[in-house]
Amino acid sequence: MNVLIIGGGGREHALAWKLNQSSMVEQLYAIPGNGGIAEIAQCTFLPPDDFPALIRFVREQDIDFTVVGPEQPLVAGLVDAFEEAGLPVFGPNQAAAQMEGSKIFAKRLMKKYGIPTADFAEFDDYTRASQYLKTLPEGPVVVKADGLAAGKGSIVCQNKAEAEAALNALMRRRVFQAAGARVVIEECMSGPEVSIFAITDGRDYLTLTPAQDFKRALDNDQGKNTGGMGSYAPTVYLSEEDFQRSIREIIEPTLNALQSEGITYKGVLYAGLMLTESGPRVIEFNCRFGDPETQAVLPLLNYDLMEIFQAVRWQELGKIRLPESGRSAVCVVAASDGYPDAYKIRKLILGIEQAQQKALVFHAGTMRDNGGMRTSGGRVLGVTGVGDSLASAREQAYRAIERIRFVGMFYRKDIALEASQV
Ligand code: AMP
Ligand code: GLY
């Protein structure tokens, strides 16, 4: 099969790496891909929202199957456009992608079907939202833009003054444009966070190894929120009992709720959960694989990913049983000075080959140029170690990342540190 991957981050490199191992896959393509993906796939640039151009490309290149990495094209309806054109594709359609595209949609669904999540109120009017805020007791509260905001639309506020400032930024200053036209104000929960990926064909589902993501830029969860500075799997904070409880109280009821609403969800449903004192509760849903969780989770998958994607297409996922991996993976992200704010690009990256002798190196913001690999983004590489224990996976990842150098490179030193000592 000729398989196209849409996207160009570390997640997409991990998807390409895994699909490249499938005996079903002959040639990989990527739009736009990156410097690492280009080593195993033919990369082309096309605007990801130009569906007619993408469809033309798929027909011209005889592509048999397309896998969509990021949320934007899913929320914009890429899958609907491809299905109308009769082209096989992995990912939820526009109606299903609302699980990520609209926080209000997801919150209403959870409320209607009794799925545990933070209590909330929704607003499309700044004055009303601000008045409601005044009625709340002083303390932490979370303000969220309804729409997509590149992972920055959830603002955890320590007090009401911060929450008021967040409301003002989202609803009046429209810092995330239309995404802030509606907001959710919700209860602030606390506890460890875990990411569960359920692959579903609209009838059955499989879960991958639960992972943990490190969102803050600096060690000890200091600094700004980022797209994710590292990840590991399986997470030690989710006991088998809590995992089963999450499946029973969250994953299955959510998939059933979608069916009851007449939505056939095909693709990955990513549940971001918080393990609170009253049990696992939903922070948010995403309609795709996590980044950088995928870079830790796919190396633990002992199954042909293309076969899984085909089973989703034909609604035959019920026939697949995934073997337990029994191993652990740790992914550490190498980022460029300034990230998550402004950063320089085109910096020469050295040491990738040495690092690859010890671990998997997934490219995120890289491009090949004048014979060398250069940076092209804020998150540059994700280095994944795999081992029989979390501690050995961690050691491999860190030994490998130490070999990599570029000007202004930084990475967290504490990815999976606490977890490996539990
Ligand atoms: P989200 O964009 O919804 O994933 O939120 C980003 C981060 O904000 C999450 O990973 C949590 O750390 C935090 N967060 C979001 N919602 C809540 C909540 N209701 N209570 C506590 N923390 C939250
Ligand atoms: N790692 C967080 C995300 O993919 O949204």
mmCIF file of C-alpha atoms in Angstrom, residues 36-394:
data_model
loop_
_atom_site.group_PDB
_atom_site.id
_atom_site.type_symbol
_atom_site.label_atom_id
_atom_site.label_comp_id
_atom_site.label_asym_id
_atom_site.label_seq_id
_atom_site.Cartn_x
_atom_site.Cartn_y
_atom_site.Cartn_z
ATOM 1 C CA GLY A 36 13.499 12.760 9.875
ATOM 2 C CA ILE A 37 10.308 11.653 8.154
ATOM 3 C CA ALA A 38 12.022 12.444 4.821
ATOM 4 C CA GLU A 39 14.416 9.553 5.485
ATOM 5 C CA ILE A 40 11.567 7.051 5.207
ATOM 6 C CA ALA A 41 8.849 8.899 3.278
ATOM 7 C CA GLN A 42 8.481 11.158 0.269
ATOM 8 C CA CYS A 43 7.674 14.597 1.651
ATOM 9 C CA THR A 44 5.697 17.252 -0.179
ATOM 10 C CA PHE A 45 4.409 20.622 0.903
ATOM 11 C CA LEU A 46 0.708 21.372 0.430
ATOM 12 C CA PRO A 47 -1.494 23.555 2.651
ATOM 13 C CA PRO A 48 -3.176 21.086 5.068
ATOM 14 C CA ASP A 49 -6.513 22.920 4.725
ATOM 15 C CA ASP A 50 -6.588 22.794 0.929
ATOM 16 C CA PHE A 51 -8.651 19.602 0.725
ATOM 17 C CA PRO A 52 -9.089 19.631 -3.096
ATOM 18 C CA ALA A 53 -5.300 19.874 -3.505
ATOM 19 C CA LEU A 54 -4.767 17.032 -1.017
ATOM 20 C CA ILE A 55 -7.328 14.875 -2.801
ATOM 21 C CA ARG A 56 -5.663 15.572 -6.146
ATOM 22 C CA PHE A 57 -2.297 14.594 -4.662
ATOM 23 C CA VAL A 58 -3.683 11.337 -3.270
ATOM 24 C CA ARG A 59 -5.145 10.419 -6.647
ATOM 25 C CA GLU A 60 -2.031 11.381 -8.605
ATOM 26 C CA GLN A 61 0.289 9.407 -6.323
ATOM 27 C CA ASP A 62 -2.025 6.406 -6.122
ATOM 28 C CA ILE A 63 -2.189 6.637 -2.348
ATOM 29 C CA ASP A 64 -4.269 3.861 -0.825
ATOM 30 C CA PHE A 65 -4.646 5.169 2.695
ATOM 31 C CA THR A 66 -4.178 8.478 4.534
ATOM 32 C CA VAL A 67 -3.440 8.944 8.230
ATOM 33 C CA VAL A 68 -4.154 12.354 9.765
ATOM 34 C CA GLY A 69 -1.876 13.391 12.638
ATOM 35 C CA PRO A 70 -2.953 16.841 13.917
ATOM 36 C CA GLU A 71 -6.347 18.074 15.067
ATOM 37 C CA GLN A 72 -6.816 21.113 12.809
ATOM 38 C CA PRO A 73 -7.528 19.247 9.549
ATOM 39 C CA LEU A 74 -9.776 16.783 11.412
ATOM 40 C CA VAL A 75 -11.804 19.564 12.991
ATOM 41 C CA ALA A 76 -11.943 21.327 9.613
ATOM 42 C CA GLY A 77 -13.483 18.220 7.999
ATOM 43 C CA LEU A 78 -10.643 16.606 6.048
ATOM 44 C CA VAL A 79 -12.049 13.137 6.692
ATOM 45 C CA ASP A 80 -15.483 14.121 5.393
ATOM 46 C CA ALA A 81 -13.912 15.536 2.217
ATOM 47 C CA PHE A 82 -11.824 12.389 1.686
ATOM 48 C CA GLU A 83 -14.748 10.059 2.346
ATOM 49 C CA GLU A 84 -16.919 11.974 -0.103
ATOM 50 C CA ALA A 85 -14.166 11.502 -2.650
ATOM 51 C CA GLY A 86 -14.086 7.764 -1.829
ATOM 52 C CA LEU A 87 -10.580 7.886 -0.325
ATOM 53 C CA PRO A 88 -9.757 5.732 2.728
ATOM 54 C CA VAL A 89 -8.522 7.752 5.686
ATOM 55 C CA PHE A 90 -7.802 7.255 9.392
ATOM 56 C CA GLY A 91 -9.262 9.857 11.737
ATOM 57 C CA PRO A 92 -12.632 11.049 13.004
ATOM 58 C CA ASN A 93 -14.970 13.027 10.768
ATOM 59 C CA GLN A 94 -15.934 16.600 11.550
ATOM 60 C CA ALA A 95 -18.892 15.716 13.753
ATOM 61 C CA ALA A 96 -16.765 13.322 15.818
ATOM 62 C CA ALA A 97 -13.770 15.681 15.970
ATOM 63 C CA GLN A 98 -15.923 18.157 17.892
ATOM 64 C CA MET A 99 -14.783 16.188 20.932
ATOM 65 C CA GLU A 100 -11.634 18.283 20.633
ATOM 66 C CA GLY A 101 -12.846 21.106 18.399
ATOM 67 C CA SER A 102 -15.419 22.329 20.904
ATOM 68 C CA LYS A 103 -14.891 22.089 24.640
ATOM 69 C CA ILE A 104 -18.573 22.953 25.097
ATOM 70 C CA PHE A 105 -19.612 20.041 22.872
ATOM 71 C CA ALA A 106 -17.470 17.646 24.905
ATOM 72 C CA LYS A 107 -18.607 19.038 28.272
ATOM 73 C CA ARG A 108 -22.294 18.855 27.301
ATOM 74 C CA LEU A 109 -21.858 15.265 26.167
ATOM 75 C CA MET A 110 -20.157 14.324 29.435
ATOM 76 C CA LYS A 111 -22.847 16.033 31.471
ATOM 77 C CA LYS A 112 -25.682 14.406 29.548
ATOM 78 C CA TYR A 113 -24.203 10.918 29.970
ATOM 79 C CA GLY A 114 -22.846 11.278 33.506
ATOM 80 C CA ILE A 115 -19.169 10.950 32.566
ATOM 81 C CA PRO A 116 -16.988 12.219 35.433
ATOM 82 C CA THR A 117 -15.398 15.594 34.699
ATOM 83 C CA ALA A 118 -14.946 19.019 36.333
ATOM 84 C CA ASP A 119 -18.194 20.928 37.018
ATOM 85 C CA PHE A 120 -18.588 23.762 34.545
ATOM 86 C CA ALA A 121 -20.607 26.618 33.151
ATOM 87 C CA GLU A 122 -20.519 27.847 29.545
ATOM 88 C CA PHE A 123 -20.791 31.400 28.220
ATOM 89 C CA ASP A 124 -20.975 33.247 24.938
ATOM 90 C CA ASP A 125 -21.190 36.649 26.566
ATOM 91 C CA TYR A 126 -18.363 38.333 28.427
ATOM 92 C CA THR A 127 -20.527 40.261 30.917
ATOM 93 C CA ARG A 128 -22.427 37.144 31.948
ATOM 94 C CA ALA A 129 -19.237 35.146 32.312
ATOM 95 C CA SER A 130 -17.684 37.864 34.432
ATOM 96 C CA GLN A 131 -20.788 38.097 36.641
ATOM 97 C CA TYR A 132 -20.809 34.341 37.117
ATOM 98 C CA LEU A 133 -17.174 34.445 38.158
ATOM 99 C CA LYS A 134 -18.041 36.919 40.924
ATOM 100 C CA THR A 135 -20.496 34.426 42.399
ATOM 101 C CA LEU A 136 -17.791 31.764 42.819
ATOM 102 C CA PRO A 137 -15.843 31.371 46.066
ATOM 103 C CA GLU A 138 -12.282 32.744 45.975
ATOM 104 C CA GLY A 139 -9.733 30.164 44.800
ATOM 105 C CA PRO A 140 -8.438 28.364 41.720
ATOM 106 C CA VAL A 141 -10.660 28.088 38.652
ATOM 107 C CA VAL A 142 -10.030 27.088 35.048
ATOM 108 C CA VAL A 143 -11.066 29.210 32.054
ATOM 109 C CA LYS A 144 -11.094 27.526 28.643
ATOM 110 C CA ALA A 145 -11.603 28.763 25.112
ATOM 111 C CA ASP A 146 -14.256 26.640 23.413
ATOM 112 C CA GLY A 147 -12.362 26.265 20.144
ATOM 113 C CA LEU A 148 -8.890 25.149 19.082
ATOM 114 C CA ALA A 149 -6.040 27.286 20.378
ATOM 115 C CA ALA A 150 -2.937 25.184 19.701
ATOM 116 C CA GLY A 151 -3.041 23.709 23.204
ATOM 117 C CA LYS A 152 -2.973 27.133 24.853
ATOM 118 C CA GLY A 153 -6.693 27.698 25.312
ATOM 119 C CA SER A 154 -6.963 26.260 28.846
ATOM 120 C CA ILE A 155 -5.921 28.735 31.487
ATOM 121 C CA VAL A 156 -5.535 27.455 35.031
ATOM 122 C CA CYS A 157 -6.110 30.490 37.270
ATOM 123 C CA GLN A 158 -5.006 30.608 40.892
ATOM 124 C CA ASN A 159 -7.638 33.159 41.881
ATOM 125 C CA LYS A 160 -10.580 35.147 40.584
ATOM 126 C CA ALA A 161 -8.471 38.108 39.475
ATOM 127 C CA GLU A 162 -6.473 35.820 37.174
ATOM 128 C CA ALA A 163 -9.674 34.262 35.927
ATOM 129 C CA GLU A 164 -11.105 37.688 35.139
ATOM 130 C CA ALA A 165 -7.936 38.524 33.191
ATOM 131 C CA ALA A 166 -8.243 35.223 31.302
ATOM 132 C CA LEU A 167 -11.877 35.928 30.412
ATOM 133 C CA ASN A 168 -10.906 39.357 29.191
ATOM 134 C CA ALA A 169 -8.094 37.952 27.051
ATOM 135 C CA LEU A 170 -10.248 35.225 25.516
ATOM 136 C CA MET A 171 -13.594 36.980 25.086
ATOM 137 C CA ARG A 172 -12.771 40.657 24.674
ATOM 138 C CA ARG A 173 -9.230 40.794 23.325
ATOM 139 C CA ARG A 174 -9.821 37.595 21.389
ATOM 140 C CA VAL A 175 -6.228 36.464 21.730
ATOM 141 C CA PHE A 176 -7.274 33.148 20.162
ATOM 142 C CA GLN A 177 -9.681 34.786 17.718
ATOM 143 C CA ALA A 178 -13.005 33.015 17.295
ATOM 144 C CA ALA A 179 -11.881 30.135 19.552
ATOM 145 C CA GLY A 180 -12.636 32.452 22.503
ATOM 146 C CA ALA A 181 -16.097 33.530 21.377
ATOM 147 C CA ARG A 182 -17.458 30.956 23.792
ATOM 148 C CA VAL A 183 -15.775 29.844 26.994
ATOM 149 C CA VAL A 184 -16.077 27.232 29.699
ATOM 150 C CA ILE A 185 -15.430 28.164 33.308
ATOM 151 C CA GLU A 186 -14.718 25.050 35.289
ATOM 152 C CA GLU A 187 -13.816 23.668 38.644
ATOM 153 C CA CYS A 188 -10.092 23.238 39.211
ATOM 154 C CA MET A 189 -9.281 19.591 39.918
ATOM 155 C CA SER A 190 -6.048 18.216 41.267
ATOM 156 C CA GLY A 191 -4.126 14.970 40.969
ATOM 157 C CA PRO A 192 -1.739 13.216 38.579
ATOM 158 C CA GLU A 193 -2.626 13.365 34.889
ATOM 159 C CA VAL A 194 -2.655 10.461 32.467
ATOM 160 C CA SER A 195 -3.316 10.154 28.749
ATOM 161 C CA ILE A 196 -5.321 7.187 27.520
ATOM 162 C CA PHE A 197 -5.551 6.492 23.785
ATOM 163 C CA ALA A 198 -8.534 4.486 22.632
ATOM 164 C CA ILE A 199 -8.491 3.487 18.974
ATOM 165 C CA THR A 200 -12.060 2.913 17.909
ATOM 166 C CA ASP A 201 -13.898 1.890 14.757
ATOM 167 C CA GLY A 202 -17.243 3.190 15.980
ATOM 168 C CA ARG A 203 -18.162 -0.207 17.434
ATOM 169 C CA ASP A 204 -15.180 -1.705 19.222
ATOM 170 C CA TYR A 205 -12.057 -0.193 20.670
ATOM 171 C CA LEU A 206 -8.503 -0.975 21.731
ATOM 172 C CA THR A 207 -6.480 0.946 24.283
ATOM 173 C CA LEU A 208 -2.775 1.598 23.981
ATOM 174 C CA THR A 209 -0.379 1.807 26.927
ATOM 175 C CA PRO A 210 -1.425 4.720 29.201
ATOM 176 C CA ALA A 211 1.120 7.529 29.172
ATOM 177 C CA GLN A 212 2.084 10.642 31.036
ATOM 178 C CA ASP A 213 3.025 13.921 29.403
ATOM 179 C CA PHE A 214 5.175 16.722 30.844
ATOM 180 C CA LYS A 215 3.673 19.997 29.727
ATOM 181 C CA ARG A 216 5.810 22.611 31.453
ATOM 182 C CA ALA A 217 8.994 23.880 29.840
ATOM 183 C CA LEU A 218 11.310 23.452 32.833
ATOM 184 C CA ASP A 219 12.237 20.874 35.480
ATOM 185 C CA ASN A 220 9.905 20.352 38.440
ATOM 186 C CA ASP A 221 6.973 21.525 36.327
ATOM 187 C CA GLN A 222 8.197 25.098 36.284
ATOM 188 C CA GLY A 223 8.027 27.536 33.393
ATOM 189 C CA LYS A 224 5.450 27.923 30.666
ATOM 190 C CA ASN A 225 3.007 25.421 29.302
ATOM 191 C CA THR A 226 4.298 23.820 26.108
ATOM 192 C CA GLY A 227 3.029 21.238 23.656
ATOM 193 C CA GLY A 228 4.848 18.655 25.821
ATOM 194 C CA MET A 229 8.518 18.340 26.801
ATOM 195 C CA GLY A 230 8.576 14.609 27.347
ATOM 196 C CA SER A 231 6.487 11.545 28.076
ATOM 197 C CA TYR A 232 6.690 8.017 29.317
ATOM 198 C CA ALA A 233 4.581 4.883 29.315
ATOM 199 C CA PRO A 234 3.146 2.995 31.066
ATOM 200 C CA THR A 235 2.350 5.583 33.707
ATOM 201 C CA VAL A 236 3.006 4.361 37.221
ATOM 202 C CA TYR A 237 0.279 6.539 38.707
ATOM 203 C CA LEU A 238 -2.553 4.621 37.094
ATOM 204 C CA SER A 239 -3.068 1.362 38.983
ATOM 205 C CA GLU A 240 -4.648 -1.547 37.136
ATOM 206 C CA GLU A 241 -7.754 -0.913 39.207
ATOM 207 C CA ASP A 242 -7.919 2.752 38.230
ATOM 208 C CA PHE A 243 -7.238 1.841 34.613
ATOM 209 C CA GLN A 244 -10.187 -0.557 34.626
ATOM 210 C CA ARG A 245 -12.257 2.082 36.360
ATOM 211 C CA SER A 246 -11.304 4.658 33.706
ATOM 212 C CA ILE A 247 -12.368 2.243 30.993
ATOM 213 C CA ARG A 248 -15.635 1.415 32.741
ATOM 214 C CA GLU A 249 -16.596 4.928 33.856
ATOM 215 C CA ILE A 250 -15.087 7.055 31.086
ATOM 216 C CA ILE A 251 -13.908 5.380 27.877
ATOM 217 C CA GLU A 252 -16.818 2.982 27.321
ATOM 218 C CA PRO A 253 -19.566 5.418 28.395
ATOM 219 C CA THR A 254 -18.070 8.088 26.125
ATOM 220 C CA LEU A 255 -17.941 5.786 23.097
ATOM 221 C CA ASN A 256 -21.495 4.669 23.849
ATOM 222 C CA ALA A 257 -22.595 8.293 24.255
ATOM 223 C CA LEU A 258 -21.174 9.170 20.840
ATOM 224 C CA GLN A 259 -23.057 6.255 19.306
ATOM 225 C CA SER A 260 -26.267 7.337 21.030
ATOM 226 C CA GLU A 261 -25.776 10.795 19.532
ATOM 227 C CA GLY A 262 -25.552 9.221 16.080
ATOM 228 C CA ILE A 263 -21.832 9.911 15.754
ATOM 229 C CA THR A 264 -19.630 7.141 14.372
ATOM 230 C CA TYR A 265 -16.232 7.893 15.873
ATOM 231 C CA LYS A 266 -13.435 6.255 13.877
ATOM 232 C CA GLY A 267 -9.914 7.094 14.915
ATOM 233 C CA VAL A 268 -8.147 7.838 18.177
ATOM 234 C CA LEU A 269 -10.042 9.187 21.121
ATOM 235 C CA TYR A 270 -7.452 10.667 23.471
ATOM 236 C CA ALA A 271 -8.748 11.043 27.001
ATOM 237 C CA GLY A 272 -6.741 13.361 29.216
ATOM 238 C CA LEU A 273 -7.643 12.252 32.740
ATOM 239 C CA MET A 274 -6.926 13.541 36.200
ATOM 240 C CA LEU A 275 -6.700 10.976 38.982
ATOM 241 C CA THR A 276 -8.571 12.861 41.679
ATOM 242 C CA GLU A 277 -9.496 11.792 45.182
ATOM 243 C CA SER A 278 -12.935 10.885 43.903
ATOM 244 C CA GLY A 279 -11.486 8.784 41.061
ATOM 245 C CA PRO A 280 -10.458 9.403 37.447
ATOM 246 C CA ARG A 281 -12.132 12.412 35.824
ATOM 247 C CA VAL A 282 -11.858 13.884 32.345
ATOM 248 C CA ILE A 283 -9.763 17.017 31.817
ATOM 249 C CA GLU A 284 -10.346 17.027 28.087
ATOM 250 C CA PHE A 285 -10.739 14.878 25.011
ATOM 251 C CA ASN A 286 -8.616 15.104 21.892
ATOM 252 C CA CYS A 287 -9.433 13.604 18.522
ATOM 253 C CA ARG A 288 -5.934 12.336 17.657
ATOM 254 C CA PHE A 289 -2.761 10.809 19.048
ATOM 255 C CA GLY A 290 -0.890 12.850 21.677
ATOM 256 C CA ASP A 291 2.431 14.511 21.016
ATOM 257 C CA PRO A 292 4.892 13.550 22.585
ATOM 258 C CA GLU A 293 3.023 10.580 24.133
ATOM 259 C CA THR A 294 2.945 8.781 20.763
ATOM 260 C CA GLN A 295 6.747 8.760 20.695
ATOM 261 C CA ALA A 296 6.660 6.669 23.903
ATOM 262 C CA VAL A 297 3.526 4.622 23.214
ATOM 263 C CA LEU A 298 4.143 3.357 19.665
ATOM 264 C CA PRO A 299 7.558 1.841 20.471
ATOM 265 C CA LEU A 300 5.687 -0.344 23.000
ATOM 266 C CA LEU A 301 3.087 -1.528 20.485
ATOM 267 C CA ASN A 302 3.779 -5.124 19.433
ATOM 268 C CA TYR A 303 1.339 -5.090 16.557
ATOM 269 C CA ASP A 304 1.232 -3.944 12.945
ATOM 270 C CA LEU A 305 -0.195 -0.415 13.066
ATOM 271 C CA MET A 306 -1.364 -0.573 9.465
ATOM 272 C CA GLU A 307 -3.391 -3.668 10.311
ATOM 273 C CA ILE A 308 -5.017 -1.738 13.137
ATOM 274 C CA PHE A 309 -5.834 1.178 10.834
ATOM 275 C CA GLN A 310 -7.314 -1.207 8.267
ATOM 276 C CA ALA A 311 -9.386 -2.878 10.976
ATOM 277 C CA VAL A 312 -10.776 0.537 11.908
ATOM 278 C CA ARG A 313 -11.643 1.161 8.290
ATOM 279 C CA TRP A 314 -13.570 -2.110 7.978
ATOM 280 C CA GLN A 315 -14.939 -1.978 11.533
ATOM 281 C CA GLU A 316 -13.139 -5.179 12.437
ATOM 282 C CA LEU A 317 -11.241 -3.944 15.472
ATOM 283 C CA GLY A 318 -13.106 -6.462 17.645
ATOM 284 C CA LYS A 319 -10.937 -9.202 16.097
ATOM 285 C CA ILE A 320 -7.672 -7.704 17.324
ATOM 286 C CA ARG A 321 -6.072 -8.446 20.690
ATOM 287 C CA LEU A 322 -2.977 -6.450 21.512
ATOM 288 C CA PRO A 323 -0.244 -8.304 23.378
ATOM 289 C CA GLU A 324 1.053 -6.706 26.574
ATOM 290 C CA SER A 325 4.382 -5.088 25.937
ATOM 291 C CA GLY A 326 5.794 -5.529 29.434
ATOM 292 C CA ARG A 327 8.375 -2.857 28.618
ATOM 293 C CA SER A 328 8.658 0.860 29.291
ATOM 294 C CA ALA A 329 9.498 3.849 27.131
ATOM 295 C CA VAL A 330 10.653 7.359 27.952
ATOM 296 C CA CYS A 331 10.698 10.210 25.436
ATOM 297 C CA VAL A 332 12.686 13.375 26.145
ATOM 298 C CA VAL A 333 12.136 16.384 23.894
ATOM 299 C CA ALA A 334 15.050 18.577 22.797
ATOM 300 C CA ALA A 335 13.739 22.101 22.315
ATOM 301 C CA SER A 336 15.169 25.337 21.030
ATOM 302 C CA ASP A 337 15.931 28.286 23.284
ATOM 303 C CA GLY A 338 12.879 30.538 23.637
ATOM 304 C CA TYR A 339 10.279 27.799 23.066
ATOM 305 C CA PRO A 340 7.279 27.935 23.738
ATOM 306 C CA ASP A 341 7.659 31.605 22.754
ATOM 307 C CA ALA A 342 9.748 32.893 19.843
ATOM 308 C CA TYR A 343 12.862 30.900 18.892
ATOM 309 C CA LYS A 344 15.449 30.914 16.126
ATOM 310 C CA ILE A 345 15.486 28.302 13.379
ATOM 311 C CA ARG A 346 18.008 26.869 10.896
ATOM 312 C CA LYS A 347 20.473 25.850 13.584
ATOM 313 C CA LEU A 348 22.729 22.929 12.665
ATOM 314 C CA ILE A 349 22.009 19.752 14.662
ATOM 315 C CA LEU A 350 24.903 17.418 15.444
ATOM 316 C CA GLY A 351 25.097 14.006 17.058
ATOM 317 C CA ILE A 352 21.850 12.442 15.802
ATOM 318 C CA GLU A 353 23.630 9.342 14.512
ATOM 319 C CA GLN A 354 25.454 8.768 17.784
ATOM 320 C CA ALA A 355 22.170 9.176 19.644
ATOM 321 C CA GLN A 356 20.491 6.663 17.338
ATOM 322 C CA GLN A 357 22.929 3.993 18.475
ATOM 323 C CA LYS A 358 21.361 4.156 21.916
ATOM 324 C CA ALA A 359 17.764 5.178 21.378
ATOM 325 C CA LEU A 360 15.070 6.138 18.875
ATOM 326 C CA VAL A 361 15.324 9.694 17.590
ATOM 327 C CA PHE A 362 12.048 11.144 16.379
ATOM 328 C CA HIS A 363 12.256 14.421 14.532
ATOM 329 C CA ALA A 364 9.778 17.232 15.179
ATOM 330 C CA GLY A 365 11.033 20.649 14.030
ATOM 331 C CA THR A 366 13.830 19.655 11.661
ATOM 332 C CA MET A 367 14.655 20.030 7.977
ATOM 333 C CA ARG A 368 17.504 18.769 5.860
ATOM 334 C CA ASP A 369 19.442 21.580 4.271
ATOM 335 C CA ASN A 370 22.828 21.812 2.538
ATOM 336 C CA GLY A 371 23.638 18.278 3.573
ATOM 337 C CA GLY A 372 22.988 18.908 7.279
ATOM 338 C CA MET A 373 20.020 18.586 9.591
ATOM 339 C CA ARG A 374 18.786 21.950 10.860
ATOM 340 C CA THR A 375 16.141 23.107 13.292
ATOM 341 C CA SER A 376 12.846 24.378 11.901
ATOM 342 C CA GLY A 377 10.694 24.491 15.024
ATOM 343 C CA GLY A 378 10.594 24.945 18.788
ATOM 344 C CA ARG A 379 10.351 21.273 19.643
ATOM 345 C CA VAL A 380 13.176 19.838 17.580
ATOM 346 C CA LEU A 381 13.630 16.152 18.455
ATOM 347 C CA GLY A 382 12.102 13.528 20.728
ATOM 348 C CA VAL A 383 14.551 10.908 21.945
ATOM 349 C CA THR A 384 12.940 7.680 23.133
ATOM 350 C CA GLY A 385 14.585 4.973 25.184
ATOM 351 C CA VAL A 386 12.877 1.597 25.537
ATOM 352 C CA GLY A 387 13.771 -0.814 28.318
ATOM 353 C CA ASP A 388 12.611 -3.550 30.633
ATOM 354 C CA SER A 389 12.122 -0.988 33.371
ATOM 355 C CA LEU A 390 11.271 2.676 33.387
ATOM 356 C CA ALA A 391 14.679 3.393 34.916
ATOM 357 C CA SER A 392 16.548 1.675 32.086
ATOM 358 C CA ALA A 393 14.366 3.305 29.411
ATOM 359 C CA ARG A 394 15.075 6.634 31.037
#
